[in-house]
């Protein structure tokens, strides 16, 4: 069983920056599709960004140009760099890993990001 542990969440002011980390308990980051989701109170869980095993990235329109999804295979870690944060970005952010062929997936426990003045 692979565990994903997110960290780096917290309280920031609008316009600020934050970097989230997701560390996998096994060396899977290089061979799984890694993604970040977020869920605001009373809202559905939405895909924020994903990165494939070959480095292709996807970003939701709402975060395009502000967020960057990256990975460090040696550290078995993925990062979500969030810049120019808006109050609308407030949510619990979840890390997800999915094997491209088997469909096996793992979810992290989530980390709270609050953007408020």
C-alpha atoms as a printed R data frame, in Angstrom:
    type eleno elety resid chain resno       x      y       z
1   ATOM     1    CA   UNK     A     1   0.000  0.000   0.000
2   ATOM     2    CA   UNK     A     2   1.427  3.329  -1.107
3   ATOM     3    CA   UNK     A     3   0.938  6.300   1.149
4   ATOM     4    CA   UNK     A     4   0.947  9.887  -0.057
5   ATOM     5    CA   UNK     A     5   1.577 12.627   2.468
6   ATOM     6    CA   UNK     A     6   0.895 16.253   1.602
7   ATOM     7    CA   UNK     A     7   2.396 19.174   3.450
8   ATOM     8    CA   UNK     A     8   2.984 22.878   3.053
9   ATOM     9    CA   UNK     A     9  -0.540 24.163   3.450
10  ATOM    10    CA   UNK     A    10  -1.403 27.128   5.607
11  ATOM    11    CA   UNK     A    11  -2.829 30.630   5.765
12  ATOM    12    CA   UNK     A    12  -1.659 33.186   3.214
13  ATOM    13    CA   UNK     A    13  -2.838 36.589   2.049
14  ATOM    14    CA   UNK     A    14  -4.217 37.196  -1.440
15  ATOM    15    CA   UNK     A    15  -1.365 37.612  -3.887
16  ATOM    16    CA   UNK     A    16   0.931 35.456  -1.807
17  ATOM    17    CA   UNK     A    17   2.657 32.196  -2.650
18  ATOM    18    CA   UNK     A    18   2.749 28.720  -1.203
19  ATOM    19    CA   UNK     A    19   4.429 25.455  -2.154
20  ATOM    20    CA   UNK     A    20   2.795 22.136  -1.405
21  ATOM    21    CA   UNK     A    21   4.703 18.866  -1.280
22  ATOM    22    CA   UNK     A    22   3.515 15.296  -1.733
23  ATOM    23    CA   UNK     A    23   5.870 12.523  -0.644
24  ATOM    24    CA   UNK     A    24   5.180  8.924  -1.665
25  ATOM    25    CA   UNK     A    25   6.119  6.045   0.616
26  ATOM    26    CA   UNK     A    26   7.400  4.070  -2.368
27  ATOM    27    CA   UNK     A    27   9.306  5.018  -5.487
28  ATOM    28    CA   UNK     A    28   6.298  5.570  -7.760
29  ATOM    29    CA   UNK     A    29   6.443  9.226  -8.747
30  ATOM    30    CA   UNK     A    30   8.450  8.482 -11.893
31  ATOM    31    CA   UNK     A    31   6.057  5.777 -13.124
32  ATOM    32    CA   UNK     A    32   2.631  7.068 -12.056
33  ATOM    33    CA   UNK     A    33   0.537  9.962 -13.219
34  ATOM    34    CA   UNK     A    34   0.626 12.458 -10.375
35  ATOM    35    CA   UNK     A    35  -2.158 14.944  -9.843
36  ATOM    36    CA   UNK     A    36  -3.407 17.604  -7.462
37  ATOM    37    CA   UNK     A    37  -7.082 18.046  -6.644
38  ATOM    38    CA   UNK     A    38  -8.812 20.532  -4.401
39  ATOM    39    CA   UNK     A    39 -12.116 20.687  -2.599
40  ATOM    40    CA   UNK     A    40 -13.623 23.806  -1.079
41  ATOM    41    CA   UNK     A    41 -16.306 23.582   1.634
42  ATOM    42    CA   UNK     A    42 -19.616 22.537   0.117
43  ATOM    43    CA   UNK     A    43 -18.044 22.065  -3.308
44  ATOM    44    CA   UNK     A    44 -17.035 19.074  -5.409
45  ATOM    45    CA   UNK     A    45 -13.463 17.874  -5.639
46  ATOM    46    CA   UNK     A    46 -11.865 19.272  -8.785
47  ATOM    47    CA   UNK     A    47  -8.720 18.420 -10.699
48  ATOM    48    CA   UNK     A    48  -6.191 21.227 -10.448
49  ATOM    49    CA   UNK     A    49  -3.219 19.829 -12.340
50  ATOM    50    CA   UNK     A    50  -1.569 16.586 -13.420
51  ATOM    51    CA   UNK     A    51   1.789 15.470 -14.730
52  ATOM    52    CA   UNK     A    52   2.472 12.297 -16.710
53  ATOM    53    CA   UNK     A    53   5.463  9.985 -16.560
54  ATOM    54    CA   UNK     A    54   6.991 11.820 -19.512
55  ATOM    55    CA   UNK     A    55   6.424 15.251 -18.026
56  ATOM    56    CA   UNK     A    56   3.324 16.378 -19.910
57  ATOM    57    CA   UNK     A    57   1.240 18.686 -17.751
58  ATOM    58    CA   UNK     A    58  -2.372 19.748 -17.547
59  ATOM    59    CA   UNK     A    59  -3.728 22.750 -15.652
60  ATOM    60    CA   UNK     A    60  -7.262 23.782 -14.923
61  ATOM    61    CA   UNK     A    61  -8.124 27.131 -16.481
62  ATOM    62    CA   UNK     A    62  -8.612 28.666 -13.054
63  ATOM    63    CA   UNK     A    63  -4.963 28.120 -12.087
64  ATOM    64    CA   UNK     A    64  -3.206 28.315 -15.441
65  ATOM    65    CA   UNK     A    65  -0.277 30.697 -15.313
66  ATOM    66    CA   UNK     A    66  -0.268 30.798 -11.511
67  ATOM    67    CA   UNK     A    67   0.353 27.200 -10.425
68  ATOM    68    CA   UNK     A    68   3.196 24.886 -11.406
69  ATOM    69    CA   UNK     A    69   3.195 21.102 -10.997
70  ATOM    70    CA   UNK     A    70   6.630 19.479 -10.822
71  ATOM    71    CA   UNK     A    71   8.345 16.386  -9.497
72  ATOM    72    CA   UNK     A    72  11.650 15.213  -8.113
73  ATOM    73    CA   UNK     A    73  12.000 11.522  -8.893
74  ATOM    74    CA   UNK     A    74  15.042 11.067  -6.669
75  ATOM    75    CA   UNK     A    75  13.097 12.390  -3.678
76  ATOM    76    CA   UNK     A    76   9.894 10.627  -4.767
77  ATOM    77    CA   UNK     A    77   8.116 13.917  -4.317
78  ATOM    78    CA   UNK     A    78   5.777 16.095  -6.340
79  ATOM    79    CA   UNK     A    79   5.326 19.801  -5.747
80  ATOM    80    CA   UNK     A    80   2.605 22.316  -6.374
81  ATOM    81    CA   UNK     A    81   3.950 25.849  -6.526
82  ATOM    82    CA   UNK     A    82   1.099 28.302  -6.096
83  ATOM    83    CA   UNK     A    83   1.642 31.963  -6.901
84  ATOM    84    CA   UNK     A    84  -0.657 34.980  -7.014
85  ATOM    85    CA   UNK     A    85  -3.070 33.208  -4.725
86  ATOM    86    CA   UNK     A    86  -6.700 34.262  -4.659
87  ATOM    87    CA   UNK     A    87  -9.379 33.773  -2.035
88  ATOM    88    CA   UNK     A    88 -11.047 31.410  -4.497
89  ATOM    89    CA   UNK     A    89  -8.059 29.073  -4.139
90  ATOM    90    CA   UNK     A    90  -9.051 28.296  -0.554
91  ATOM    91    CA   UNK     A    91  -9.594 24.542  -0.311
92  ATOM    92    CA   UNK     A    92  -8.207 21.272   0.924
93  ATOM    93    CA   UNK     A    93  -5.601 20.145  -1.589
94  ATOM    94    CA   UNK     A    94  -5.146 16.439  -2.269
95  ATOM    95    CA   UNK     A    95  -2.327 14.554  -3.954
96  ATOM    96    CA   UNK     A    96  -3.241 11.602  -6.178
97  ATOM    97    CA   UNK     A    97  -1.180  8.937  -7.925
98  ATOM    98    CA   UNK     A    98  -2.524  6.684 -10.682
99  ATOM    99    CA   UNK     A    99  -0.828  3.842 -12.514
100 ATOM   100    CA   UNK     A   100  -1.290  4.418 -16.274
101 ATOM   101    CA   UNK     A   101  -2.247  0.826 -17.132
102 ATOM   102    CA   UNK     A   102  -3.659 -0.908 -14.079
103 ATOM   103    CA   UNK     A   103  -5.663  2.103 -12.958
104 ATOM   104    CA   UNK     A   104  -4.578  1.599  -9.373
105 ATOM   105    CA   UNK     A   105  -4.679  4.909  -7.571
106 ATOM   106    CA   UNK     A   106  -3.709  6.369  -4.226
107 ATOM   107    CA   UNK     A   107  -4.870  9.492  -2.432
108 ATOM   108    CA   UNK     A   108  -3.207 11.629   0.152
109 ATOM   109    CA   UNK     A   109  -4.971 12.887   3.260
110 ATOM   110    CA   UNK     A   110  -5.089 16.476   2.091
111 ATOM   111    CA   UNK     A   111  -3.632 19.749   3.312
112 ATOM   112    CA   UNK     A   112  -5.589 22.923   4.017
113 ATOM   113    CA   UNK     A   113  -4.839 26.071   2.053
114 ATOM   114    CA   UNK     A   114  -6.580 29.228   3.206
115 ATOM   115    CA   UNK     A   115  -6.218 32.479   1.291
116 ATOM   116    CA   UNK     A   116  -7.617 35.360   3.285
117 ATOM   117    CA   UNK     A   117  -6.903 38.974   4.126
